[in-house]
CSV table of C-alpha atoms and ligand atoms in Angstrom, one decimal:
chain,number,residue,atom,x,y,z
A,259,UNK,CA,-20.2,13.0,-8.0
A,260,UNK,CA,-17.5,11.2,-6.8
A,261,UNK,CA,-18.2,7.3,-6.2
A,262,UNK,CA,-15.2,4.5,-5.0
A,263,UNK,CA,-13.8,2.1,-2.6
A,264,UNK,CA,-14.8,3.7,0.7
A,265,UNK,CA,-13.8,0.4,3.2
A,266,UNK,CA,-11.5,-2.4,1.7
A,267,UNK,CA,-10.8,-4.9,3.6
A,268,UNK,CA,-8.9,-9.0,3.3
A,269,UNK,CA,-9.2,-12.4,4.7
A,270,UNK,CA,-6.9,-15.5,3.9
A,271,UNK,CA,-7.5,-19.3,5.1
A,272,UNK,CA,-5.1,-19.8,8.7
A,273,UNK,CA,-3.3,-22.2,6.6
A,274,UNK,CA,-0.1,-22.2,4.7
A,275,UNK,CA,2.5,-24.3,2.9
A,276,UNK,CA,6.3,-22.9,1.9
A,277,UNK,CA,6.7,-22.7,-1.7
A,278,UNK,CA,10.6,-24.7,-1.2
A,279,UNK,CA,8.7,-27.4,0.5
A,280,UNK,CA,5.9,-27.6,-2.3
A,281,UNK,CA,9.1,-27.5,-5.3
A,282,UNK,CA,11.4,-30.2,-3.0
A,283,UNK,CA,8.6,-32.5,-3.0
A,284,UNK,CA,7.5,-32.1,-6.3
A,285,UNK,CA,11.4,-32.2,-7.3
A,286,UNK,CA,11.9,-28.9,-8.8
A,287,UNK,CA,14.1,-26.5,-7.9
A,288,UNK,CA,12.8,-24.3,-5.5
A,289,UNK,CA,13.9,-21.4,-7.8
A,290,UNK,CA,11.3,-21.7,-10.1
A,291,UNK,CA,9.0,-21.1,-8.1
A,292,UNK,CA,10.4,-18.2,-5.9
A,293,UNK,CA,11.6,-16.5,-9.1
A,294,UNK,CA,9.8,-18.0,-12.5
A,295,UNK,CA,6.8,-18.0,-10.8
A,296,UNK,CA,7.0,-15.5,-7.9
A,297,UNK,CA,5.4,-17.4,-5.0
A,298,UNK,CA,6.6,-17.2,-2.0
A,299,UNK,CA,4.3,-19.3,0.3
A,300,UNK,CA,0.6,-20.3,-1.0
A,301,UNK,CA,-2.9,-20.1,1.3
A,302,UNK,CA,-4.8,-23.3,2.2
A,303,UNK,CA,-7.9,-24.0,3.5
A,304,UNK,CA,-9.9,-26.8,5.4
A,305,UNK,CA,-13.0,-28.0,4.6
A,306,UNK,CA,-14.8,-26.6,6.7
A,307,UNK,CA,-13.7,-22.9,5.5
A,308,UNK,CA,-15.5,-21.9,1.9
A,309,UNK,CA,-16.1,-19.0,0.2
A,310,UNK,CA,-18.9,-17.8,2.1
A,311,UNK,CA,-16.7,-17.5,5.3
A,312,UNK,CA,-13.7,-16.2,3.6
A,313,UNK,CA,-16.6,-13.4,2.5
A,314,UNK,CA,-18.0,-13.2,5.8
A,315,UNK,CA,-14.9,-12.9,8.4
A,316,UNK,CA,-13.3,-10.0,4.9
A,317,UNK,CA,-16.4,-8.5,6.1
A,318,UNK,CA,-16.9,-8.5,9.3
A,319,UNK,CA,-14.6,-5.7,10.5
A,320,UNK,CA,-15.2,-3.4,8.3
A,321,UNK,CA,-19.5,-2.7,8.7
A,322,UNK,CA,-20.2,-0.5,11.1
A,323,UNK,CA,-24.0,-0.5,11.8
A,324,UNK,CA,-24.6,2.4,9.7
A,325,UNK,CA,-23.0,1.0,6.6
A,326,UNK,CA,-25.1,-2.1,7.3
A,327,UNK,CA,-28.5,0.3,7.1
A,328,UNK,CA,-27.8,1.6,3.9
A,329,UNK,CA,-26.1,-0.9,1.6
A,330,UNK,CA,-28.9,-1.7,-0.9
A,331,UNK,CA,-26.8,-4.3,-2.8
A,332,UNK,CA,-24.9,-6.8,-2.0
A,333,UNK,CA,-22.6,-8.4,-5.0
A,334,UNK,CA,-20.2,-11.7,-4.5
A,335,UNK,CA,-18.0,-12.5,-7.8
A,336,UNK,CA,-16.7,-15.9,-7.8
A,337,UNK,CA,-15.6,-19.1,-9.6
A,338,UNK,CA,-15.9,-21.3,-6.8
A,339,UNK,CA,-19.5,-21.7,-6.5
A,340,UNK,CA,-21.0,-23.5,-4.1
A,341,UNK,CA,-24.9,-23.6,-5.4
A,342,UNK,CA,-25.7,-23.4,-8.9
A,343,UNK,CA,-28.6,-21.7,-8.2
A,344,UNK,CA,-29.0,-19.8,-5.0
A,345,UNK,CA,-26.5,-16.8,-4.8
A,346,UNK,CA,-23.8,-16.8,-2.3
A,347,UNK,CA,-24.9,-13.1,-1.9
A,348,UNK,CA,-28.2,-14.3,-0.3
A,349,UNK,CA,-26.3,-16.3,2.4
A,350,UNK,CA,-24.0,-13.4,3.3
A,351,UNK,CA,-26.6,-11.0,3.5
A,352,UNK,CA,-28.4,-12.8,6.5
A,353,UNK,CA,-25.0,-13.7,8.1
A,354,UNK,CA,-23.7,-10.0,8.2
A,355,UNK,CA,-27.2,-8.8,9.1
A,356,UNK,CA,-27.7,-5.9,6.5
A,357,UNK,CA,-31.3,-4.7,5.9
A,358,UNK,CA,-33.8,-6.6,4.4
A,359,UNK,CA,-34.4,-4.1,1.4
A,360,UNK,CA,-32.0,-5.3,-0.7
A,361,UNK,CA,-30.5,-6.5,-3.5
A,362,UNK,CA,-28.0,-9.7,-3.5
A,363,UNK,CA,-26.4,-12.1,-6.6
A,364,UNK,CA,-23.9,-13.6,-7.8
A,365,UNK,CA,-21.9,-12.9,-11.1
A,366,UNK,CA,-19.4,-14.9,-12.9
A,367,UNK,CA,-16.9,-14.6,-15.3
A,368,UNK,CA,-14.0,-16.1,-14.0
A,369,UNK,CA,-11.6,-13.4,-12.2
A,370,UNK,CA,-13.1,-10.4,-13.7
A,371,UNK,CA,-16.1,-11.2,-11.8
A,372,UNK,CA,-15.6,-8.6,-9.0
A,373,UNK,CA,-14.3,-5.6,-11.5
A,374,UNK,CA,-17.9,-6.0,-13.6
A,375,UNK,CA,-19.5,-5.9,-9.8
A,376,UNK,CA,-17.5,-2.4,-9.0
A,377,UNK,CA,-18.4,-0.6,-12.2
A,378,UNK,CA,-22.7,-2.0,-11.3
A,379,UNK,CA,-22.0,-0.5,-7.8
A,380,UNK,CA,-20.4,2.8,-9.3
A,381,UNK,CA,-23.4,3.2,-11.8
A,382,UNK,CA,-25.8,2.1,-9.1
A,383,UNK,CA,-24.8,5.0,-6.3
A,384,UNK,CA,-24.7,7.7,-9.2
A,385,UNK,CA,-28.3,7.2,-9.6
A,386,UNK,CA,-28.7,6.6,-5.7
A,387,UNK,CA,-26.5,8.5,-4.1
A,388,UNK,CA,-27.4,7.5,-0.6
A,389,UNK,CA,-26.6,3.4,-1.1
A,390,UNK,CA,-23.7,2.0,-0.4
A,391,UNK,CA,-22.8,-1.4,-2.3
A,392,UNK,CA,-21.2,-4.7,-1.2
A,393,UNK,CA,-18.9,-5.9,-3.9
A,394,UNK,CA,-17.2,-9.2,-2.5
A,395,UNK,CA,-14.4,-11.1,-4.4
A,396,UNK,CA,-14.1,-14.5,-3.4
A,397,UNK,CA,-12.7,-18.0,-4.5
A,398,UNK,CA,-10.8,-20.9,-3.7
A,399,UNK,CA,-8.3,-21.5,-6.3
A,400,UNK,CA,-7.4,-25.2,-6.9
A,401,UNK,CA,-5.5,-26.9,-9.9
A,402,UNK,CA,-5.1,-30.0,-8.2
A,403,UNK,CA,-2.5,-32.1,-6.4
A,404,UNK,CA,1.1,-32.5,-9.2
A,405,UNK,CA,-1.1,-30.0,-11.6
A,406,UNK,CA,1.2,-27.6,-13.7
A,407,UNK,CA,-1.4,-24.7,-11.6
A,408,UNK,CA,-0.3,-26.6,-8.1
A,409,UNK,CA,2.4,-23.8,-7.3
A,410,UNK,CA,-0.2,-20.8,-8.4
A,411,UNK,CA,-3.3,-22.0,-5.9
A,412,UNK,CA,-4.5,-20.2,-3.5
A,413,UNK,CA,-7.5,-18.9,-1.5
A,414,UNK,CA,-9.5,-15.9,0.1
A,415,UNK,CA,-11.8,-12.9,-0.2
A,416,UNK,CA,-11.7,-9.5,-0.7
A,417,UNK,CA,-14.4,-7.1,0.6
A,418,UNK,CA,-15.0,-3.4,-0.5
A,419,UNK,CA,-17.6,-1.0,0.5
A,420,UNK,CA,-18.5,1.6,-2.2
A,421,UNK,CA,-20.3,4.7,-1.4
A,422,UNK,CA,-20.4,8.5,-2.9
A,423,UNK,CA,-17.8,10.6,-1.7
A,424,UNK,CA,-15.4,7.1,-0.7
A,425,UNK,CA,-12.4,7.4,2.0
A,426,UNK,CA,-9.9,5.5,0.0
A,427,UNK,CA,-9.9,5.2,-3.8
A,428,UNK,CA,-12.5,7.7,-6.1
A,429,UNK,CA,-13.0,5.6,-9.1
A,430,UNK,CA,-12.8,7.3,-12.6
A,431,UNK,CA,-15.7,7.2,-15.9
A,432,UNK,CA,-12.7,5.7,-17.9
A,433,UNK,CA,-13.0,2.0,-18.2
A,434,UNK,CA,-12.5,0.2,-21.0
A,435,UNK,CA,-13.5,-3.5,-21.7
A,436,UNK,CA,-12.2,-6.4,-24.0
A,437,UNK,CA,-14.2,-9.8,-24.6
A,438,UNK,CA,-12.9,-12.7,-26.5
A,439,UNK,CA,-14.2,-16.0,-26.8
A,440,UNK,CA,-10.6,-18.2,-25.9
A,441,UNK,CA,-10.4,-21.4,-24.2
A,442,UNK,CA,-7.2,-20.4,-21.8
A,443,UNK,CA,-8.9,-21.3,-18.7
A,444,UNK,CA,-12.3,-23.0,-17.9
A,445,UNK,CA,-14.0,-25.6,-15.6
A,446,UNK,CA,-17.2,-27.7,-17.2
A,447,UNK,CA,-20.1,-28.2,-14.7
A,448,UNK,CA,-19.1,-30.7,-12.7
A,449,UNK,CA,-15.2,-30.8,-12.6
A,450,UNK,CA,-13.6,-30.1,-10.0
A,451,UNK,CA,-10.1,-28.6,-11.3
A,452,UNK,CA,-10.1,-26.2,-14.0
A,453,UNK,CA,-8.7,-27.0,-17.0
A,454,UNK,CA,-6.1,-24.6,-18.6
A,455,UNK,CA,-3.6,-24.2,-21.4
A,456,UNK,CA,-0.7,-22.4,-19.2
A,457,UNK,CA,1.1,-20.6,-22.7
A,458,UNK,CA,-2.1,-19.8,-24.0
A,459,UNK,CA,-3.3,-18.2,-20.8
A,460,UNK,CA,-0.5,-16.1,-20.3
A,461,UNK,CA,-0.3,-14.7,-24.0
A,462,UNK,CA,-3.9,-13.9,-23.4
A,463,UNK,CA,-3.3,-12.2,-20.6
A,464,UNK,CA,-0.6,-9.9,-21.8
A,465,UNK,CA,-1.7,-9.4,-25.4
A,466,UNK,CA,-5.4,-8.4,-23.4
A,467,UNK,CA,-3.8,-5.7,-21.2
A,468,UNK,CA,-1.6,-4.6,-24.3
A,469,UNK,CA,-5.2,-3.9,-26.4
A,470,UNK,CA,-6.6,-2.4,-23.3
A,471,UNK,CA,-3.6,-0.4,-22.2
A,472,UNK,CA,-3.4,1.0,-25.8
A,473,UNK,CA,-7.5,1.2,-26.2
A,474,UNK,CA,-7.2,3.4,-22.7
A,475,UNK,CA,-4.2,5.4,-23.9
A,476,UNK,CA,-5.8,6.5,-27.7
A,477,UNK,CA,-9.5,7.1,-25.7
A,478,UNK,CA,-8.1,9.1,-22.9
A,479,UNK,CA,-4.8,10.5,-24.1
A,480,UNK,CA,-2.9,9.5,-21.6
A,481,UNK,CA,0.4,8.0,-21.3
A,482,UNK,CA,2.4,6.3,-18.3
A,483,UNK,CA,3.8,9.5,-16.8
A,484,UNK,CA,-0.4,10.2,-15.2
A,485,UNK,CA,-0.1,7.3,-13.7
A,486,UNK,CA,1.6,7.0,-10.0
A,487,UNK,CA,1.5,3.2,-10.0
A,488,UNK,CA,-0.6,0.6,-11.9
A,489,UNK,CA,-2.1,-3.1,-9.7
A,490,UNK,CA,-3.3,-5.7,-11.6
A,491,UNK,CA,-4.8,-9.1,-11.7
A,492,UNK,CA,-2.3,-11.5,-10.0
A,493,UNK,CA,-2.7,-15.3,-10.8
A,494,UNK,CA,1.2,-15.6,-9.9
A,495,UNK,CA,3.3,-12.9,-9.4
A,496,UNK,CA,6.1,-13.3,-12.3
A,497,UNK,CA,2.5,-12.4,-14.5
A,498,UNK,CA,1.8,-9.1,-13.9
A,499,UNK,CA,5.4,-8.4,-14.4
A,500,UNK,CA,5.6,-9.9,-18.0
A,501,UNK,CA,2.4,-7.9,-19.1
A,502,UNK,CA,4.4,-4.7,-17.7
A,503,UNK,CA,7.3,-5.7,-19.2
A,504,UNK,CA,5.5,-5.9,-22.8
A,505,UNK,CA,4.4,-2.1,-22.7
A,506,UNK,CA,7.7,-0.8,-21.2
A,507,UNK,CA,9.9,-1.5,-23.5
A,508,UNK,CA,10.3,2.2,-25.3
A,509,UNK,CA,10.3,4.0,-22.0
A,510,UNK,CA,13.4,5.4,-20.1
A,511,UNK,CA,14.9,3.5,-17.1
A,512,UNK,CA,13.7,6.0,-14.8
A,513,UNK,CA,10.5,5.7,-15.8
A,514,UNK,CA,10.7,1.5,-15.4
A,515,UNK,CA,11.9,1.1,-12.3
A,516,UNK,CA,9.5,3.9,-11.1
A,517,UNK,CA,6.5,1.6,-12.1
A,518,UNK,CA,8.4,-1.7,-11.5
A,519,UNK,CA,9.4,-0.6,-7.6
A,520,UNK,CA,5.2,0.1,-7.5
A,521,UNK,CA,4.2,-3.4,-9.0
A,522,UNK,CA,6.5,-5.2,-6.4
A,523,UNK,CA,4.9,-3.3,-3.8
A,524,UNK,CA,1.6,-4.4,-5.1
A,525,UNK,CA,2.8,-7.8,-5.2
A,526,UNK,CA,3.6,-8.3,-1.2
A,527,UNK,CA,0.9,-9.8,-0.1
A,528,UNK,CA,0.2,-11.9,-3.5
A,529,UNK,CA,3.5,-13.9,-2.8
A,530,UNK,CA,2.6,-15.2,0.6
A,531,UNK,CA,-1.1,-16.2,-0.4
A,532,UNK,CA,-1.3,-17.3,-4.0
A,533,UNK,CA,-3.9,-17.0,-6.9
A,534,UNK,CA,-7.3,-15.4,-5.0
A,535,UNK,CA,-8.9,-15.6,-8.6
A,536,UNK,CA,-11.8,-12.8,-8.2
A,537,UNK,CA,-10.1,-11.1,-5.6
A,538,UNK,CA,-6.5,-10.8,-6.7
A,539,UNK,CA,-6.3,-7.7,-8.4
A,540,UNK,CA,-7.9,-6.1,-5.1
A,541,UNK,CA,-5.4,-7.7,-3.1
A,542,UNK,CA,-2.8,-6.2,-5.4
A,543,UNK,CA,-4.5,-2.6,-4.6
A,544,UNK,CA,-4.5,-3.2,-0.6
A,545,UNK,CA,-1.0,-4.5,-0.9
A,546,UNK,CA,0.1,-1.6,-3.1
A,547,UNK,CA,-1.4,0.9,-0.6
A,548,UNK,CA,-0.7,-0.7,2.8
A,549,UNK,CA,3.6,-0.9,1.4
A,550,UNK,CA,4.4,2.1,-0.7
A,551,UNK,CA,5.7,5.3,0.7
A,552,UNK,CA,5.9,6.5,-2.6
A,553,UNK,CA,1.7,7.5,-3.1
A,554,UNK,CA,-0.1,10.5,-1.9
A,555,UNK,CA,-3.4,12.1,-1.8
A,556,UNK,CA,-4.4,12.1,-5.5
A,557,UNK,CA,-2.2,10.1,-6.9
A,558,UNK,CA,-3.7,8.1,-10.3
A,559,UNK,CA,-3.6,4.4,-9.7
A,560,UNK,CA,-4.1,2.1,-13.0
A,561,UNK,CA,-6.3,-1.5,-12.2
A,562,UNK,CA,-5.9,-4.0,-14.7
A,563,UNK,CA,-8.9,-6.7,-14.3
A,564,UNK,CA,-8.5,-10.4,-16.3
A,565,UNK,CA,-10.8,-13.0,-16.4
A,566,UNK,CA,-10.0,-16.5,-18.2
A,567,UNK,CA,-12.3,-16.8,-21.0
A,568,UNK,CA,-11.7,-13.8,-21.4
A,569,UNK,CA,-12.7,-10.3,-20.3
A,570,UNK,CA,-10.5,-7.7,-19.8
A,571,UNK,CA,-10.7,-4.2,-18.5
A,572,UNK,CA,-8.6,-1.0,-17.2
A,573,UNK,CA,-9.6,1.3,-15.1
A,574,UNK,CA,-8.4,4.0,-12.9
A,575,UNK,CA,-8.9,5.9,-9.8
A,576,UNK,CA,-7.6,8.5,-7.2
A,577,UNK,CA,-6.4,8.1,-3.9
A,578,UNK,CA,-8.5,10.1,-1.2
A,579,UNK,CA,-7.0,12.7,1.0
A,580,UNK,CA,-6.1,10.9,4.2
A,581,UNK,CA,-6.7,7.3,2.8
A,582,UNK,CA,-4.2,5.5,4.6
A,583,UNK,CA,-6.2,6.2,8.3
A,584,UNK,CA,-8.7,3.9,6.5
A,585,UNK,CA,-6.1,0.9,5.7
A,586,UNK,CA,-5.6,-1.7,8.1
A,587,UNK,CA,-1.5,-2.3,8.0
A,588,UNK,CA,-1.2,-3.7,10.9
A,589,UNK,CA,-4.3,-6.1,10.9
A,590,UNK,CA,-2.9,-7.5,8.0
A,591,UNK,CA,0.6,-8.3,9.0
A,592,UNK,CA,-0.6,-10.3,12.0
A,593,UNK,CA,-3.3,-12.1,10.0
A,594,UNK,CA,-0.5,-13.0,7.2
A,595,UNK,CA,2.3,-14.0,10.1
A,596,UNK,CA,0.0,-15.7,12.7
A,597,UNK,CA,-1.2,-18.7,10.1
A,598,UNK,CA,0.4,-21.9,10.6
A,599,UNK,CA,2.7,-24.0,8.3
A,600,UNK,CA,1.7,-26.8,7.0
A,601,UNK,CA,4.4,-29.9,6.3
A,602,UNK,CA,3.2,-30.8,2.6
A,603,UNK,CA,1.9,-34.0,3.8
A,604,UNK,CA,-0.5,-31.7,5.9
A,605,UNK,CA,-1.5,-30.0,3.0
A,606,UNK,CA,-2.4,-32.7,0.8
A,607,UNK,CA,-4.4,-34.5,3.3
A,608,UNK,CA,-6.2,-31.1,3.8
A,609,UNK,CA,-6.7,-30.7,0.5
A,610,UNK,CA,-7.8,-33.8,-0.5
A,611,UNK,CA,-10.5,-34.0,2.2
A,612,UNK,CA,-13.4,-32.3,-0.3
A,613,UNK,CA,-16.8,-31.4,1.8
A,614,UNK,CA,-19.5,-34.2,1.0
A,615,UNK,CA,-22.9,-32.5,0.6
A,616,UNK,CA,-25.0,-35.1,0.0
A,617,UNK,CA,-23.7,-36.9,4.1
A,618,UNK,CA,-25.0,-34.5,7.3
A,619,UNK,CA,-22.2,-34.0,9.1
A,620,UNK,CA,-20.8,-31.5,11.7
A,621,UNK,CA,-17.4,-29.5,12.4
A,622,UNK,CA,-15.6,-27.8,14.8
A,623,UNK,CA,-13.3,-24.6,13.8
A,624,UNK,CA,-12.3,-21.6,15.3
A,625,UNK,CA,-12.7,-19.1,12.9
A,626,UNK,CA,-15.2,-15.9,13.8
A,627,UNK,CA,-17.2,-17.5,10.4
A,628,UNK,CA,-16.8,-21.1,9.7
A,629,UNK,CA,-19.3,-24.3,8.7
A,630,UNK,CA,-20.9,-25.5,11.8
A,631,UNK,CA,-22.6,-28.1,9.6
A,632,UNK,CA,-24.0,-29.4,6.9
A,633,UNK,CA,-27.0,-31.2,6.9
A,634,UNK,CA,-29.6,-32.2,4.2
A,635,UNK,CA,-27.0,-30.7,1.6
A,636,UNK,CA,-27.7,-27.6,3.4
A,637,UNK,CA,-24.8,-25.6,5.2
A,638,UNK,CA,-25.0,-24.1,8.3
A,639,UNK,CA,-22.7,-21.7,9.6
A,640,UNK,CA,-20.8,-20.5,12.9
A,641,UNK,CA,-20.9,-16.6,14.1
A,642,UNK,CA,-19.2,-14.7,16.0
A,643,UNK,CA,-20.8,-13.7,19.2
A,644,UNK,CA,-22.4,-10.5,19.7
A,645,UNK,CA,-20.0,-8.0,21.4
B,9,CAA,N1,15.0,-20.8,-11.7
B,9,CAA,C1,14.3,-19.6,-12.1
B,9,CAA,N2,13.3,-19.6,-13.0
B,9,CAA,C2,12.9,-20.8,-13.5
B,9,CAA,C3,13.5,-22.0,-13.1
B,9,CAA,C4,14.6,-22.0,-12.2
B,9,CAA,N3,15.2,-23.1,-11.8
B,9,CAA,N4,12.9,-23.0,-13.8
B,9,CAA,C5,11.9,-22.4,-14.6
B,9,CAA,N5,11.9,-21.1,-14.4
B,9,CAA,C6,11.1,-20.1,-15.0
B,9,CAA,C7,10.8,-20.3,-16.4
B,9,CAA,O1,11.8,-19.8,-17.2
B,9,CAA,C8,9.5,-19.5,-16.6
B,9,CAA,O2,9.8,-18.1,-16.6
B,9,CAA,P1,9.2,-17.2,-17.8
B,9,CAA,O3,7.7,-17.5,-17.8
B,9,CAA,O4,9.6,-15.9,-17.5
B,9,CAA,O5,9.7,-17.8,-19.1
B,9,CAA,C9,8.7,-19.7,-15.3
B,9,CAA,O6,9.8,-20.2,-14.4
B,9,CAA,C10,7.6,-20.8,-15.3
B,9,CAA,O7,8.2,-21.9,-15.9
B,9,CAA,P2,7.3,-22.8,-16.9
B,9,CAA,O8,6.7,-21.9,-18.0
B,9,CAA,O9,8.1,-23.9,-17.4
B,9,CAA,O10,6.2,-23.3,-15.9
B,9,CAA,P3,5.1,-24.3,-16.0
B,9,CAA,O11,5.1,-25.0,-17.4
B,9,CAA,O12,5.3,-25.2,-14.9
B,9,CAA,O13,3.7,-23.5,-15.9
B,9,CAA,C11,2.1,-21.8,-15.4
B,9,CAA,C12,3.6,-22.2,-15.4
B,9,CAA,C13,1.6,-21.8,-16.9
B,9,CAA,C14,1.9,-20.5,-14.9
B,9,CAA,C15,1.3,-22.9,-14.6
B,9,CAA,O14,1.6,-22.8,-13.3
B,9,CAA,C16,-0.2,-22.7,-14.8
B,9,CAA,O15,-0.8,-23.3,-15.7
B,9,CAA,N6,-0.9,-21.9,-13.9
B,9,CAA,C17,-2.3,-21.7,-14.0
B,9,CAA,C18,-2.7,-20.8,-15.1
B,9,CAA,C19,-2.4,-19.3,-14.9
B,9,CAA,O16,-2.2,-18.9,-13.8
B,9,CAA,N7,-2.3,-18.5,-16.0
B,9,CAA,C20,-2.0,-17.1,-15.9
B,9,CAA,C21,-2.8,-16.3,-16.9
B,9,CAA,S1,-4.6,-16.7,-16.7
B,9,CAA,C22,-5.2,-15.7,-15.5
B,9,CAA,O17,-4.6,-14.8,-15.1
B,9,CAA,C23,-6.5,-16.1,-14.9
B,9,CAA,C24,-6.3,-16.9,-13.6
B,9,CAA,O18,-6.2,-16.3,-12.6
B,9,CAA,C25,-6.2,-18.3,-13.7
């Protein structure tokens, strides 16, 4: 049976700062940032957008009334918690009005999260072939104001819809999965801002995809050639690039700039919006699809999944016959040019103001989903009105 990505879909915060505004204030040369780190511009959000309304407005275009009958699970990954105890999940479910026979949590591991909710969705719909699953990545990625992370924040949700017999992207029984207990990147209970050891997290990250990549390679015999392009988890650009980098080395230039000119399509959207922790690598995949001309119906696309901490995993699947009449190009253009610039002094007043759940209070935005309130430590939120 074939089970995948059937709908994909993205939403980022209306807010953005220039990454040469973010360097000149923070006196570094612009250049670092644009090329050693690969941002171009970086998504922020007001208070009174948070993860469950990044979820709900990723969502909302993409349920048709049907879909919303038969999803039987509904699964948010994210870091960016906002209730230690009632899933995020539980909230979206009433907001986006599926059925009430169904499953909804949260799971966490850092920006894996999403990839571990994909393969519970897969396994899910093989044995019941009629669900469809919710799998939601998203997170609100903040280092803090002069952080070594400032330039590699970011913020948003992914959506994806997986069903048998999916539109877009038929997922493959070929996954393989790497855990190790290292301290690159974590955030105790109660801290706001992670804390990270930058070197350390980026050896992790490329000697992880290296043991995967190699794991995949032995367990599968399969070399780079299968492969039409590969995505993977995006904190900043420049670090998908050095983990290619580490397993291209003994292949012929052809071959490199083959899978290099596919990474820096997958990368497009990544540069104007930052680190989306759970849902990066699924950014990386809509952005790969919605800019190459280079893919067609069956090509094998390679998804490399990282979470700090750390879990790793690659994975692959097919691209559907006629997938591109279920992208949304065009959507995503305007929703990435129409967001305003912020002056940097904008963006750290906007940042610093941090949502106080213990004082009612009440807000005004004009996003589809946004907080109306929040009142008893309780948040209420704003819908769209029925069409
Ligand atoms: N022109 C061009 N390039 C320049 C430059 C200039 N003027 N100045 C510096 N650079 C280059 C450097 O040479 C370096 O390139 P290489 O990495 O290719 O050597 C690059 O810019 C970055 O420079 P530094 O290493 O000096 O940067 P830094 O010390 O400020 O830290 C960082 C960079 C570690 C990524 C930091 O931003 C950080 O800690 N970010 C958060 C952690 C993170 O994203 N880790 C990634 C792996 S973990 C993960 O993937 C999970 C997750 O989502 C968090």
């Amino acid at each position: 049976m074939n089970v995948g990505i059937d709908k994909i879909d993205f939403f980022v915060p209306p807010y953005f700062i220039d990454m040469t505004d973010l360097a000149l204030a923070r006196q570094v040369d612009p250049n670092k940032f644009h090329i050693g780190i690969g941002q171009d511009q970086m998504a922020v959000n007001p208070k009174s957008q948070d993860i469950i309304t990044f979820a709900a407005n990723a969502c909302h275009s993409i349920l048709s009334e049907e879909d919303k009958q038969k999803i039987d699970m509904i699964i948010v990954a994210t870091e960016s918690g906002i209730d230690a105890s009632k899933a995020s999940a539980v909230i979206l479910h009433r907001l986006l009005k599926i059925q009430p026979f169904a499953r909804a949590f949260e799971i966490k591991e850092a920006c894996y999260g999403a990839t571990a909710g994909i393969q519970f969705a897969k396994a899910h719909i093989k044995e019941h072939p009629s669900s469809k699953v919710l799998v939601i990545a998203t997170d609100i990625a903040k280092y803090g104001l002069y952080s070594g992370g400032e330039p590699t924040q970011g913020a948003g949700a992914v959506a994806m819809l997986l069903s048998k017999d999916p539109h877009i992207l038929s997922l493959a029984e070929d996954q393989v999965s790497l855990t190790q207990d290292i301290y690159d990147f974590w955030r105790p209970m109660g801290h706001d801002y992670p804390s990270v050891d930058g070197p350390l997290s980026n050896e992790t990250y490329i000697q992880s995809f290296v043991k995967v990549w190699q794991e995949y390679q032995k367990r599968q015999k399969a070399s780079l050639t299968d492969f039409s392009a590969l995505a993977f988890h995006i904190p900043y650009t420049k670090m998908g690039k050095k983990a290619l980098l580490a397993i291209l080395e003994n292949e012929t230039e052809e071959e490199q700039s083959r899978i290099l000119s596919r990474y820096k399509e997958s990368i497009t959207y990544s540069r104007r919006v930052g680190n989306l922790y759970t849902g990066s690598l699924y950014l990386g995949l809509i952005s790969l699809l919605e800019n190459s001309s280079q893919l067609s119906e069956g090509a094998k696309i390679g998804l490399f999944s990282y979470g700090s901490g750390a879990v790793a995993e690659f994975f692959s699947g097919r691209l559907v016959k006629g997938y591109k009449d279920y992208l949304h190009t065009t959507f995503h253009k305007r929703l990435l040019d129409d967001r305003k610039q912020l002056s940097i002094e904008a963006y750290e007043e906007m940042f610093s103001e941090q949502l106080d759940i213990d004082t009612d209070n009440t807000f005004s935005d004009v996003l589809s989903y946004s907080l109306s309130s929040v009142k008893n430590t309780i948040r209420h939120y704003k819908e769209p009105s029925p069409k």
